[in-house]
Coordinates of C-alpha atoms in Angstrom, one line a residue:
Chain A
M92 CA -39.5 -28.3 41.5
L93 CA -40.8 -28.3 38.0
S94 CA -40.1 -25.2 35.9
V95 CA -42.8 -23.0 34.4
K96 CA -43.7 -24.0 30.9
H97 CA -42.9 -21.3 28.4
N98 CA -44.3 -22.9 25.3
E99 CA -41.0 -22.8 23.7
I100 CA -40.5 -24.6 20.5
V101 CA -38.1 -27.5 21.2
E102 CA -36.5 -29.2 18.2
F103 CA -34.9 -32.5 18.4
S104 CA -32.1 -33.0 15.8
S105 CA -32.3 -35.9 13.4
E106 CA -29.3 -37.4 15.1
L107 CA -31.1 -37.3 18.4
L108 CA -34.2 -38.8 16.9
N109 CA -32.1 -41.6 15.5
Q110 CA -30.8 -42.3 19.0
F111 CA -34.4 -42.3 20.3
A112 CA -35.4 -44.9 17.7
E113 CA -32.5 -47.1 18.7
V114 CA -33.6 -46.9 22.3
V115 CA -37.2 -47.8 21.5
A116 CA -36.2 -50.7 19.4
R117 CA -34.7 -52.4 22.4
F118 CA -38.2 -53.1 23.8
P119 CA -41.2 -55.2 22.7
E120 CA -43.8 -53.5 20.5
G121 CA -46.1 -51.4 22.6
R122 CA -43.6 -51.1 25.4
Q123 CA -41.9 -47.9 24.1
K124 CA -42.4 -46.2 27.5
S125 CA -39.4 -48.4 28.7
G126 CA -37.3 -46.0 26.6
L127 CA -38.3 -43.0 28.7
L128 CA -35.2 -42.9 31.1
P129 CA -32.6 -43.4 28.4
I130 CA -34.3 -40.8 26.2
L131 CA -34.5 -38.3 29.1
H132 CA -30.7 -38.8 29.6
L133 CA -30.2 -38.1 25.9
V134 CA -32.3 -34.9 26.0
Q135 CA -30.6 -33.7 29.1
A136 CA -27.1 -34.3 27.6
E137 CA -28.2 -32.3 24.5
F138 CA -29.9 -29.3 26.3
G139 CA -28.3 -29.4 29.7
W140 CA -31.5 -29.8 31.6
L141 CA -35.1 -31.0 31.1
S142 CA -37.5 -28.1 30.4
P143 CA -41.3 -28.8 30.6
D144 CA -41.4 -28.1 26.9
A145 CA -38.7 -30.7 26.1
M146 CA -40.5 -33.2 28.3
D147 CA -43.8 -32.6 26.5
K148 CA -42.0 -33.3 23.3
V149 CA -40.6 -36.5 24.7
A150 CA -44.1 -37.5 25.7
A151 CA -45.4 -36.9 22.2
Y152 CA -42.6 -38.9 20.8
L153 CA -43.3 -41.9 23.0
T154 CA -47.1 -41.4 22.7
I155 CA -47.6 -41.2 26.4
E156 CA -49.1 -38.5 28.6
P157 CA -46.9 -35.5 29.7
I158 CA -47.6 -36.4 33.3
E159 CA -46.0 -39.7 32.8
V160 CA -42.8 -38.0 31.9
Y161 CA -43.0 -35.4 34.7
E162 CA -43.5 -38.0 37.4
V163 CA -40.4 -39.9 36.2
A164 CA -38.3 -36.7 35.8
T165 CA -39.2 -35.6 39.3
F166 CA -38.5 -38.9 40.9
Y167 CA -34.9 -39.6 39.8
T168 CA -32.2 -37.3 41.1
M169 CA -30.1 -37.3 37.9
F170 CA -32.7 -35.4 36.0
L171 CA -32.2 -31.6 36.2
L172 CA -35.4 -29.6 36.2
Q173 CA -33.6 -26.2 36.4
P174 CA -30.7 -24.9 34.3
Q175 CA -27.3 -25.5 36.0
G176 CA -23.8 -24.3 35.4
K177 CA -22.1 -25.8 32.3
Y178 CA -20.3 -28.1 34.7
L179 CA -22.3 -29.5 37.5
L180 CA -19.9 -30.9 40.0
E181 CA -21.6 -33.6 42.1
V182 CA -19.7 -34.6 45.2
C183 CA -20.6 -37.9 47.0
R184 CA -21.6 -36.9 50.5
T185 CA -22.5 -40.4 51.9
G186 CA -20.8 -42.1 54.9
P187 CA -17.7 -43.8 53.4
C188 CA -16.7 -40.7 51.4
C189 CA -17.3 -38.5 54.5
L190 CA -15.0 -40.8 56.5
V191 CA -12.2 -39.8 54.1
G192 CA -12.9 -36.1 53.8
A193 CA -15.9 -35.5 51.5
E194 CA -17.3 -32.7 53.7
R195 CA -14.0 -30.9 53.5
I196 CA -14.1 -31.1 49.7
M197 CA -17.6 -29.6 49.6
N198 CA -16.5 -26.8 51.9
H199 CA -13.6 -26.2 49.6
L200 CA -15.7 -26.2 46.5
E201 CA -18.1 -23.6 48.1
N202 CA -15.1 -21.3 48.9
K203 CA -13.3 -21.8 45.6
L204 CA -16.4 -21.2 43.4
G205 CA -17.9 -18.6 45.7
V206 CA -21.4 -20.1 45.4
K207 CA -23.5 -22.2 47.7
E208 CA -24.8 -25.6 46.8
G209 CA -27.3 -25.4 43.9
E210 CA -26.2 -21.9 42.8
V211 CA -24.5 -21.1 39.5
T212 CA -21.3 -19.0 39.2
A213 CA -21.7 -15.6 37.6
D214 CA -19.9 -16.8 34.5
G215 CA -22.4 -19.6 34.1
L216 CA -19.7 -22.2 34.2
F217 CA -20.1 -24.0 37.5
S218 CA -22.6 -25.3 40.0
W219 CA -22.1 -28.0 42.6
R220 CA -24.2 -30.2 44.9
G221 CA -23.8 -33.1 47.3
V222 CA -25.3 -36.3 46.1
E223 CA -25.8 -39.7 47.7
C224 CA -23.6 -42.7 47.3
L225 CA -21.8 -42.9 43.9
A226 CA -20.6 -46.5 44.4
A227 CA -16.9 -45.6 44.5
C228 CA -16.5 -45.8 48.3
G229 CA -13.0 -47.2 48.2
F230 CA -11.6 -44.3 46.2
G231 CA -13.2 -41.4 48.0
P232 CA -13.7 -38.5 48.2
V233 CA -15.2 -38.6 44.6
L234 CA -17.1 -36.3 42.4
Q235 CA -18.6 -36.7 39.0
I236 CA -19.4 -34.4 36.1
G237 CA -22.2 -35.0 33.6
P238 CA -23.3 -35.7 31.0
S239 CA -20.4 -38.2 30.6
Y240 CA -20.4 -38.7 34.4
T241 CA -16.7 -38.9 34.5
F242 CA -15.4 -39.8 38.0
Y243 CA -12.6 -38.0 39.8
E244 CA -11.4 -40.1 42.7
N245 CA -9.2 -39.6 45.8
L246 CA -9.9 -35.9 45.8
T247 CA -7.8 -33.4 47.6
E248 CA -8.2 -29.6 47.8
E249 CA -5.3 -29.3 45.3
S250 CA -6.8 -31.7 42.8
V251 CA -10.1 -29.9 43.0
D252 CA -8.4 -26.6 42.3
Q253 CA -6.6 -28.3 39.3
L254 CA -9.9 -29.7 38.0
I255 CA -11.6 -26.3 38.1
N256 CA -8.7 -24.6 36.5
D257 CA -8.6 -27.2 33.7
L258 CA -12.4 -26.8 33.1
S259 CA -12.1 -23.1 33.1
S260 CA -9.3 -22.9 30.7
K261 CA -10.9 -25.5 28.4
T262 CA -13.9 -23.1 28.1
N263 CA -11.9 -19.9 27.6
Chain B
M275 CA -2.5 -66.7 47.8
A276 CA -6.3 -67.1 47.8
R277 CA -8.0 -68.7 44.9
K278 CA -9.7 -66.3 42.5
L279 CA -12.6 -67.1 40.1
L280 CA -13.8 -63.7 39.0
L281 CA -10.7 -61.6 39.2
T282 CA -8.2 -64.2 38.0
H283 CA -7.0 -62.1 35.1
I284 CA -7.8 -58.6 36.5
D285 CA -4.2 -57.5 36.0
V286 CA -3.9 -58.7 32.4
P287 CA -3.6 -55.6 30.1
G288 CA -6.7 -55.4 27.8
I289 CA -8.7 -57.9 29.7
H290 CA -11.7 -55.6 29.2
T291 CA -11.6 -56.5 25.4
F292 CA -13.2 -59.5 23.8
E293 CA -9.9 -60.5 22.2
V294 CA -7.9 -60.7 25.4
Y295 CA -10.7 -62.1 27.5
R296 CA -11.1 -64.9 24.9
Q297 CA -7.4 -65.6 24.9
K298 CA -7.6 -66.1 28.6
G299 CA -10.3 -68.7 28.2
G300 CA -13.3 -66.5 28.1
Y301 CA -16.6 -67.7 26.6
R302 CA -15.7 -71.3 27.2
A303 CA -18.7 -71.5 29.5
V304 CA -21.0 -70.3 26.7
E305 CA -19.6 -72.9 24.4
K306 CA -20.0 -75.6 27.0
A307 CA -23.5 -74.7 28.0
L308 CA -25.0 -74.1 24.6
K309 CA -23.3 -77.0 22.9
T310 CA -23.3 -79.7 25.5
M311 CA -25.9 -78.9 28.2
S312 CA -29.6 -78.5 28.3
P313 CA -31.0 -75.4 30.0
D314 CA -32.1 -77.6 32.9
D315 CA -28.5 -79.0 33.2
V316 CA -27.3 -75.4 33.6
V317 CA -29.8 -74.8 36.4
E318 CA -28.8 -78.0 38.1
E319 CA -25.1 -77.0 38.1
V320 CA -25.9 -73.6 39.6
K321 CA -28.0 -75.4 42.3
K322 CA -25.2 -77.8 43.0
S323 CA -22.8 -74.9 43.4
G324 CA -24.7 -73.5 46.4
L325 CA -24.3 -70.0 44.9
R326 CA -26.2 -67.4 46.9
G327 CA -27.3 -64.1 45.5
R328 CA -24.5 -61.6 45.8
G329 CA -26.6 -58.5 45.8
G330 CA -27.5 -58.6 49.5
A331 CA -30.3 -61.0 50.2
G332 CA -28.2 -64.2 49.8
F333 CA -31.0 -66.3 48.4
P334 CA -29.9 -69.4 46.6
T335 CA -29.6 -68.5 42.9
G336 CA -30.4 -72.0 41.5
M337 CA -33.5 -72.2 43.6
K338 CA -34.6 -68.7 42.4
W339 CA -34.2 -69.9 38.8
S340 CA -36.2 -73.0 39.4
F341 CA -39.2 -70.9 40.5
L342 CA -39.4 -69.3 37.1
A343 CA -42.8 -69.9 35.5
K344 CA -42.7 -71.3 32.0
P345 CA -46.1 -70.8 30.4
E346 CA -46.3 -71.5 26.6
G347 CA -46.1 -68.6 24.3
V348 CA -45.0 -66.0 26.9
P349 CA -41.5 -64.5 26.9
R350 CA -39.3 -64.9 29.8
Y351 CA -36.7 -62.3 30.9
L352 CA -33.4 -62.2 32.7
V353 CA -32.7 -58.7 34.2
C354 CA -29.3 -58.0 35.6
N355 CA -29.3 -55.7 38.6
G356 CA -26.5 -53.3 38.2
D357 CA -28.1 -50.5 40.2
E358 CA -25.3 -50.6 42.8
S359 CA -26.0 -47.8 45.2
E360 CA -25.7 -49.2 48.7
P361 CA -23.2 -47.0 50.6
G362 CA -20.0 -49.0 51.1
T363 CA -20.6 -51.2 48.0
F364 CA -18.7 -50.7 44.8
K365 CA -17.8 -54.2 43.6
D366 CA -20.2 -54.4 40.6
R367 CA -18.9 -51.1 39.2
F368 CA -15.4 -52.5 39.5
L369 CA -16.4 -55.7 37.7
M370 CA -18.3 -53.9 34.9
T371 CA -15.4 -51.5 34.4
H372 CA -12.5 -54.0 34.3
I373 CA -14.0 -57.4 33.1
P374 CA -17.3 -56.5 31.3
H375 CA -17.1 -59.8 29.3
A376 CA -17.3 -61.8 32.5
L377 CA -20.7 -60.3 33.1
L378 CA -21.7 -60.7 29.5
E379 CA -20.6 -64.3 29.4
G380 CA -22.6 -65.0 32.6
M381 CA -25.6 -63.2 31.0
I382 CA -25.5 -65.5 28.0
V383 CA -25.2 -68.7 30.1
S384 CA -27.9 -67.6 32.5
S385 CA -30.3 -66.4 29.8
Y386 CA -29.9 -69.8 28.1
A387 CA -30.7 -71.6 31.3
L388 CA -33.8 -69.5 31.8
G389 CA -35.0 -69.6 28.2
A390 CA -34.8 -65.8 27.8
K391 CA -34.5 -64.4 24.3
T392 CA -34.1 -60.8 25.4
S393 CA -32.2 -59.8 28.5
Y394 CA -31.5 -56.4 30.1
I395 CA -28.6 -55.1 32.2
Y396 CA -30.0 -52.3 34.3
V397 CA -27.1 -50.1 35.4
R398 CA -27.4 -47.1 37.7
G399 CA -27.4 -44.0 35.6
E400 CA -24.4 -42.4 37.2
M401 CA -22.3 -45.2 35.7
M402 CA -22.4 -43.9 32.2
P403 CA -18.7 -44.9 31.6
Q404 CA -19.6 -48.5 32.6
I405 CA -22.7 -48.4 30.4
R406 CA -20.5 -47.5 27.4
I407 CA -18.0 -50.2 28.3
L408 CA -20.8 -52.8 28.4
E409 CA -22.3 -51.6 25.1
K410 CA -19.0 -52.0 23.5
A411 CA -18.5 -55.4 24.9
I412 CA -22.0 -56.4 23.6
E413 CA -21.0 -55.3 20.1
E414 CA -17.7 -57.3 20.3
A415 CA -19.6 -60.4 21.5
K416 CA -22.1 -60.0 18.7
V417 CA -19.4 -59.7 16.0
A418 CA -17.8 -62.8 17.3
G419 CA -21.1 -64.8 17.1
F420 CA -21.7 -65.1 20.8
L421 CA -24.8 -62.9 20.7
G422 CA -27.7 -62.3 18.3
K423 CA -29.3 -64.9 16.0
N424 CA -28.3 -68.6 16.1
I425 CA -25.4 -68.2 18.6
L426 CA -22.5 -70.5 17.7
G427 CA -24.8 -72.3 15.3
T428 CA -26.8 -73.8 18.2
G429 CA -30.1 -72.2 17.2
Y430 CA -30.3 -70.1 20.3
D431 CA -31.1 -66.4 19.8
L432 CA -30.3 -63.8 22.4
E433 CA -30.2 -60.0 22.5
I434 CA -28.8 -58.1 25.5
Y435 CA -29.5 -54.4 26.1
V436 CA -28.1 -52.0 28.7
Q437 CA -30.6 -49.7 30.4
P438 CA -29.5 -46.7 32.5
G439 CA -31.3 -45.8 35.7
G440 CA -32.0 -42.3 36.8
G441 CA -30.3 -42.1 40.2
A442 CA -32.5 -43.8 42.8
Y443 CA -31.2 -46.3 45.3
I444 CA -34.6 -47.9 45.6
C445 CA -34.2 -49.2 42.0
G446 CA -31.8 -51.8 43.5
E447 CA -35.0 -53.5 44.9
E448 CA -36.0 -55.9 42.2
T449 CA -39.6 -54.9 41.7
A450 CA -38.7 -51.2 41.8
L451 CA -36.0 -52.0 39.2
L452 CA -38.7 -53.6 37.0
E453 CA -41.0 -50.6 37.3
S454 CA -38.1 -48.3 36.4
L455 CA -37.3 -50.6 33.4
E456 CA -40.8 -50.1 32.3
G457 CA -40.3 -46.4 32.3
K458 CA -42.0 -45.5 35.5
R459 CA -41.1 -44.2 39.0
G460 CA -39.2 -46.8 40.9
N461 CA -41.9 -47.7 43.4
P462 CA -41.6 -51.3 44.7
R463 CA -44.4 -53.6 43.9
I464 CA -46.3 -55.6 46.5
K465 CA -45.2 -59.2 46.5
P466 CA -46.7 -61.7 45.7
P467 CA -46.8 -62.1 42.8
F468 CA -43.0 -62.4 42.7
P469 CA -41.1 -61.6 39.5
A470 CA -40.7 -65.3 38.7
I471 CA -44.4 -65.3 38.0
A472 CA -45.1 -61.7 37.0
G473 CA -42.1 -59.6 36.4
L474 CA -41.1 -57.4 33.5
Y475 CA -44.3 -56.5 31.5
G476 CA -46.1 -59.1 33.6
C477 CA -43.9 -61.9 32.2
P478 CA -41.8 -64.4 34.2
T479 CA -38.6 -62.7 35.1
V480 CA -35.4 -63.4 37.1
V481 CA -33.5 -60.5 38.5
N482 CA -30.0 -61.3 39.5
N483 CA -27.1 -59.2 40.8
V484 CA -24.0 -58.5 38.5
E485 CA -21.7 -60.6 40.7
S486 CA -24.2 -63.5 40.9
I487 CA -24.5 -63.6 37.1
A488 CA -20.7 -63.4 36.6
A489 CA -20.3 -66.3 39.1
T490 CA -22.2 -68.7 36.8
V491 CA -19.1 -68.7 34.4
P492 CA -16.7 -70.6 36.7
I493 CA -19.6 -72.7 37.9
I494 CA -20.3 -74.0 34.3
N495 CA -16.6 -74.2 33.5
D496 CA -15.5 -76.2 36.5
G497 CA -18.9 -77.7 37.6
G498 CA -21.1 -76.8 40.5
E499 CA -19.5 -79.4 42.8
E500 CA -16.1 -77.9 42.4
Y501 CA -17.4 -74.4 43.2
A502 CA -19.1 -75.8 46.3
K503 CA -15.8 -77.1 47.6
I504 CA -14.7 -73.5 48.0
G505 CA -15.9 -71.9 51.2
I506 CA -17.6 -73.2 54.3
E507 CA -21.0 -74.9 54.8
R508 CA -23.7 -72.9 53.1
S509 CA -21.3 -70.1 52.2
T510 CA -19.8 -71.6 49.0
G511 CA -17.5 -70.1 46.5
T512 CA -15.8 -66.7 46.4
K513 CA -17.2 -63.3 47.1
L514 CA -16.2 -59.8 46.0
I515 CA -15.8 -57.5 49.0
S516 CA -15.6 -53.8 48.5
A517 CA -13.6 -52.3 51.3
G518 CA -13.8 -48.7 52.2
G519 CA -13.4 -46.3 55.1
N520 CA -10.2 -45.9 57.1
L521 CA -8.2 -48.7 55.7
V522 CA -4.6 -48.8 54.5
R523 CA -5.6 -50.3 51.2
P524 CA -9.3 -49.9 50.4
G525 CA -10.4 -51.6 47.2
V526 CA -12.2 -54.6 45.8
Y527 CA -11.0 -58.0 46.9
E528 CA -12.1 -61.5 45.9
I529 CA -12.0 -63.7 49.0
E530 CA -12.8 -67.3 49.5
L531 CA -15.7 -67.4 51.8
G532 CA -14.6 -68.4 55.3
L533 CA -11.7 -66.0 55.6
P534 CA -11.4 -64.6 59.1
V535 CA -12.5 -61.0 59.4
E536 CA -9.3 -60.2 61.3
E537 CA -7.2 -61.5 58.4
F538 CA -9.2 -59.5 55.9
I539 CA -8.7 -56.3 57.8
Y540 CA -5.1 -56.7 58.9
S541 CA -3.2 -58.9 56.4
D542 CA -1.1 -57.4 53.7
E543 CA -2.9 -59.5 51.1
Y544 CA -6.1 -57.6 51.7
C545 CA -6.7 -54.3 53.5
G546 CA -3.4 -54.0 55.3
G547 CA -4.8 -52.6 58.6
I548 CA -6.2 -49.3 59.7
A549 CA -4.9 -46.2 58.1
N550 CA -2.6 -43.7 59.8
G551 CA -1.7 -46.1 62.6
K552 CA -5.0 -45.7 64.3
R553 CA -7.1 -48.3 66.1
L554 CA -10.2 -49.9 64.6
K555 CA -13.4 -48.7 66.3
A556 CA -16.2 -50.4 64.3
V557 CA -17.1 -52.1 61.1
V558 CA -20.1 -52.1 58.8
A559 CA -19.6 -55.5 57.1
G560 CA -22.2 -55.7 54.4
G561 CA -23.2 -52.2 53.2
S562 CA -24.8 -49.4 55.1
S563 CA -28.0 -51.2 55.9
V564 CA -26.5 -53.9 58.0
P565 CA -25.8 -53.5 61.7
I566 CA -22.6 -51.8 62.7
L567 CA -20.4 -53.8 65.1
P568 CA -17.7 -52.6 67.5
T569 CA -14.2 -54.0 67.1
N570 CA -14.6 -56.9 69.6
L571 CA -17.8 -58.2 68.0
I572 CA -16.6 -57.9 64.4
L573 CA -13.5 -59.9 65.1
K574 CA -15.0 -62.5 67.5
T575 CA -18.5 -63.8 67.9
I576 CA -20.2 -63.6 71.3
N577 CA -19.0 -67.2 71.9
G578 CA -15.4 -66.1 71.4
N579 CA -14.9 -67.8 68.0
N580 CA -13.1 -66.0 65.2
R581 CA -15.7 -64.2 63.1
L582 CA -15.5 -65.4 59.5
M583 CA -16.4 -63.9 56.2
T584 CA -19.4 -66.2 55.7
Y585 CA -23.1 -65.6 55.7
E586 CA -23.5 -67.7 58.8
S587 CA -20.6 -66.4 60.9
L588 CA -21.3 -62.8 60.2
A589 CA -24.9 -63.3 61.2
D590 CA -24.0 -65.4 64.3
G591 CA -25.7 -63.8 67.3
G592 CA -28.5 -62.3 65.2
F593 CA -28.8 -58.6 65.2
Q594 CA -28.1 -58.4 68.9
T595 CA -24.4 -59.2 68.6
G596 CA -24.0 -60.1 64.9
T597 CA -24.6 -58.5 61.5
S598 CA -25.0 -59.7 57.9
M599 CA -22.9 -60.4 54.8
G600 CA -25.3 -58.1 52.8
S601 CA -23.7 -56.9 49.6
G602 CA -20.1 -57.3 50.9
G603 CA -19.7 -53.5 51.4
F604 CA -17.1 -53.4 54.1
I605 CA -16.6 -50.0 55.9
A606 CA -14.0 -49.6 58.6
F607 CA -14.2 -46.8 61.1
D608 CA -11.1 -45.7 62.9
E609 CA -11.0 -44.5 66.5
D610 CA -11.6 -40.9 65.6
Q611 CA -14.9 -41.4 63.8
C612 CA -18.1 -40.4 65.3
I613 CA -20.8 -43.0 65.3
V614 CA -23.6 -40.5 65.9
R615 CA -22.5 -38.4 62.9
N616 CA -22.2 -41.5 60.7
T617 CA -25.6 -42.7 61.8
W618 CA -27.1 -39.3 60.9
N619 CA -25.3 -39.5 57.5
F620 CA -26.7 -43.0 56.8
T621 CA -30.2 -42.0 57.9
R622 CA -30.1 -38.9 55.7
F623 CA -29.3 -41.2 52.8
Y624 CA -32.3 -43.5 53.5
H625 CA -34.6 -40.5 53.9
H626 CA -33.4 -39.1 50.6
E627 CA -33.8 -42.4 48.9
S628 CA -37.2 -43.4 50.3
C629 CA -39.6 -43.7 47.4
G630 CA -42.4 -42.4 49.7
Q631 CA -44.9 -45.1 49.2
C632 CA -45.1 -46.3 52.8
S633 CA -45.7 -43.8 55.6
P634 CA -43.4 -45.5 58.2
C635 CA -40.5 -45.2 55.8
R636 CA -41.4 -41.8 54.3
E637 CA -42.1 -40.1 57.6
G638 CA -39.9 -42.3 59.9
T639 CA -36.6 -41.8 58.0
G640 CA -37.1 -38.1 58.0
W641 CA -37.9 -38.0 61.7
M642 CA -34.9 -40.1 62.6
E643 CA -32.7 -37.8 60.5
K644 CA -34.0 -34.7 62.3
V645 CA -33.4 -36.3 65.8
L646 CA -29.9 -37.5 64.9
H647 CA -29.1 -34.1 63.5
K648 CA -30.3 -32.5 66.7
I649 CA -28.1 -34.8 68.9
E650 CA -25.1 -34.4 66.7
M651 CA -25.4 -30.6 66.8
G652 CA -25.4 -30.6 70.6
H653 CA -29.1 -30.0 71.2
G654 CA -30.2 -33.5 72.1
D655 CA -32.0 -34.8 75.1
L656 CA -31.6 -38.2 76.7
S657 CA -35.2 -39.0 75.8
D658 CA -34.2 -38.6 72.1
I659 CA -32.4 -41.9 72.3
E660 CA -35.6 -43.7 73.3
L661 CA -37.5 -41.8 70.6
L662 CA -35.0 -43.0 68.0
W663 CA -35.4 -46.5 69.2
D664 CA -39.1 -46.3 69.1
I665 CA -39.2 -44.8 65.5
Q666 CA -36.8 -47.4 64.1
R667 CA -38.9 -50.2 65.7
R668 CA -42.1 -48.8 64.1
I669 CA -40.4 -48.7 60.6
E670 CA -38.9 -52.2 60.6
G671 CA -41.1 -54.8 59.0
N672 CA -43.9 -52.3 58.2
T673 CA -43.1 -51.4 54.6
I674 CA -43.6 -52.8 51.2
C675 CA -39.9 -53.3 50.5
P676 CA -36.8 -53.7 52.7
L677 CA -35.7 -50.1 52.4
G678 CA -37.5 -49.4 55.7
D679 CA -35.6 -52.2 57.4
A680 CA -32.4 -50.9 55.8
A681 CA -33.0 -47.5 57.4
A682 CA -34.0 -48.9 60.8
W683 CA -31.2 -51.4 61.3
P684 CA -28.2 -48.9 61.4
V685 CA -30.0 -46.8 63.9
A686 CA -30.9 -49.7 66.1
A687 CA -27.3 -51.1 66.0
A688 CA -25.7 -47.7 66.7
I689 CA -27.8 -47.3 69.8
R690 CA -27.4 -50.9 70.8
H691 CA -23.6 -50.9 70.6
F692 CA -22.7 -47.2 71.1
R693 CA -25.4 -45.8 73.4
D694 CA -22.7 -44.2 75.5
E695 CA -21.6 -42.1 72.5
F696 CA -25.1 -40.8 72.0
E697 CA -25.2 -40.0 75.8
W698 CA -21.9 -38.3 75.6
H699 CA -23.1 -36.0 72.8
I700 CA -26.2 -35.1 74.8
N701 CA -24.3 -34.6 78.1
H702 CA -21.5 -32.6 76.5
P703 CA -23.4 -30.3 74.1
Q704 CA -20.6 -27.7 74.1
D705 CA -18.1 -30.3 72.9
A706 CA -20.4 -32.1 70.5
L707 CA -19.1 -30.4 67.4
T708 CA -15.5 -30.0 68.3
H709 CA -14.4 -33.1 70.2
N710 CA -12.1 -35.8 69.1
F711 CA -14.1 -38.9 68.8
G712 CA -11.3 -41.1 70.1
L713 CA -11.8 -44.2 72.1
A714 CA -10.7 -42.4 75.2
H715 CA -13.9 -40.4 75.8
Y716 CA -15.8 -43.2 77.3
A717 CA -14.8 -45.9 79.8
D718 CA -14.8 -49.1 77.9
P719 CA -15.7 -48.6 74.3
L720 CA -15.3 -52.2 73.3
T721 CA -18.0 -53.5 75.6
P722 CA -21.2 -53.8 73.6
I723 CA -24.4 -52.7 75.2
V724 CA -27.0 -55.4 74.4
S725 CA -30.5 -54.2 74.9

């Protein structure tokens, strides 16, 4: 669901704008809209999610209508339309990973973090969700963490505990 | 030891770098093609090789290339499909991670053959590490003079860019991929016109899978006829198989087409058998969309011949008693796995990934998911099996793109071959969630029910 627009002033850093320009230069003149997905990834990596105000600003940059950005952002599952925990743990919940214990890992995550799928822990550090096939079926169960989308393969309850502890201590 | 063409140097330290890849003979195909062959010569070699698209459809690659329109003054594009998202399939991710220059070399050779000056590698967004690996490889190739202006002094210019997707299985369908590359929702286009006539920005475009493009390198190095000597009949060359599920050694294997399925599952060179000493119950041989087969039918065809890892042998018997090579996503199910639960899982995937353009797919996948959920949770009725059969039949063939078929086939095959397991769930509701799904719960699990 799209968030309510707050008319916040969103500023893109000069570094981010340089990255936008590099993206747009990959496409023929007049086809700058092709840069929309890469630019949304860059904005999400910078701000943690895509607010309507940020999407409006992207639309203005690419000289396209805001609705063209909204319809893309709502179509693709990687784009986050609500703030999440600092670390969004995405567990593959599709067939091959389930054959080797993905559902057990999701149950463990829920118990360990004390929040249900889609919720954020009280300290704002973690949220988790099940996602569809992550194309690592031979190394399941797997999870990934954006914005680098680092993979953690062959998960066990113990390795999940270790991962959460490592991320917590990195932040403290 | 089986012959390898793509993964020959997979164990060489640093093979992901230009320097090591080059030391091992990398980029010879680019030199050969650009310096000694015309673009048409390259197309001819690929035709001679018999290479078939490795993404799932299995269409002859050389023939696909020859369909490309060549109007004057209009750019042509090569787009590499790296949007690997079919459950069970992870070979392209493996290749891009470990041997990115093999893909890049294939991109240069293929772009030259097609007359493309700009090419794109569309990689699923979740593969950010692979995207960075490819971008680094592009930089290395450019510094070495294999990309950019006047490559190797031949006058050929080429730029290659990597484009991330946004997380949508449908973008593996070639026209949806092009829509996505144009910055839109990944809604498949109605065909015709095919991309060869009107593809990216309405220009002639070829879309090929990662593995198909990488396979052009050994074809050019050794010649199409040599490549065609590997394999059997119309299944030529080698194929990357991604093996997952309940196997001793899941992973990505390069096989010579024609290998017996039984050898692939049980030999120590490949998967090493079923994990934890259990028995094999069923296999999905080509990614989640292809029909699941019980043990007896995946090992032998209905005529009693050994089932081979070829397009023809896997498809022998049609969808009644056969399956499909698909993308090479091989999923093994041990005796404890529940077919109803897995079918529900796959159907949830297709419901989630339906783009929503076509009513049969949008509504049908959700409906099947609900019915399967109901059966799995012990609330099913025998009429639900007929309902599922009816829904899948109304989806298949009635949608713009093949996602509808991909959603329908697993349900049809599960009912066809494991109807007794659905009936068991319905007749034993109190046990449905707690039972052991072993082979023992029904009389003769290895006898297929052909409807």
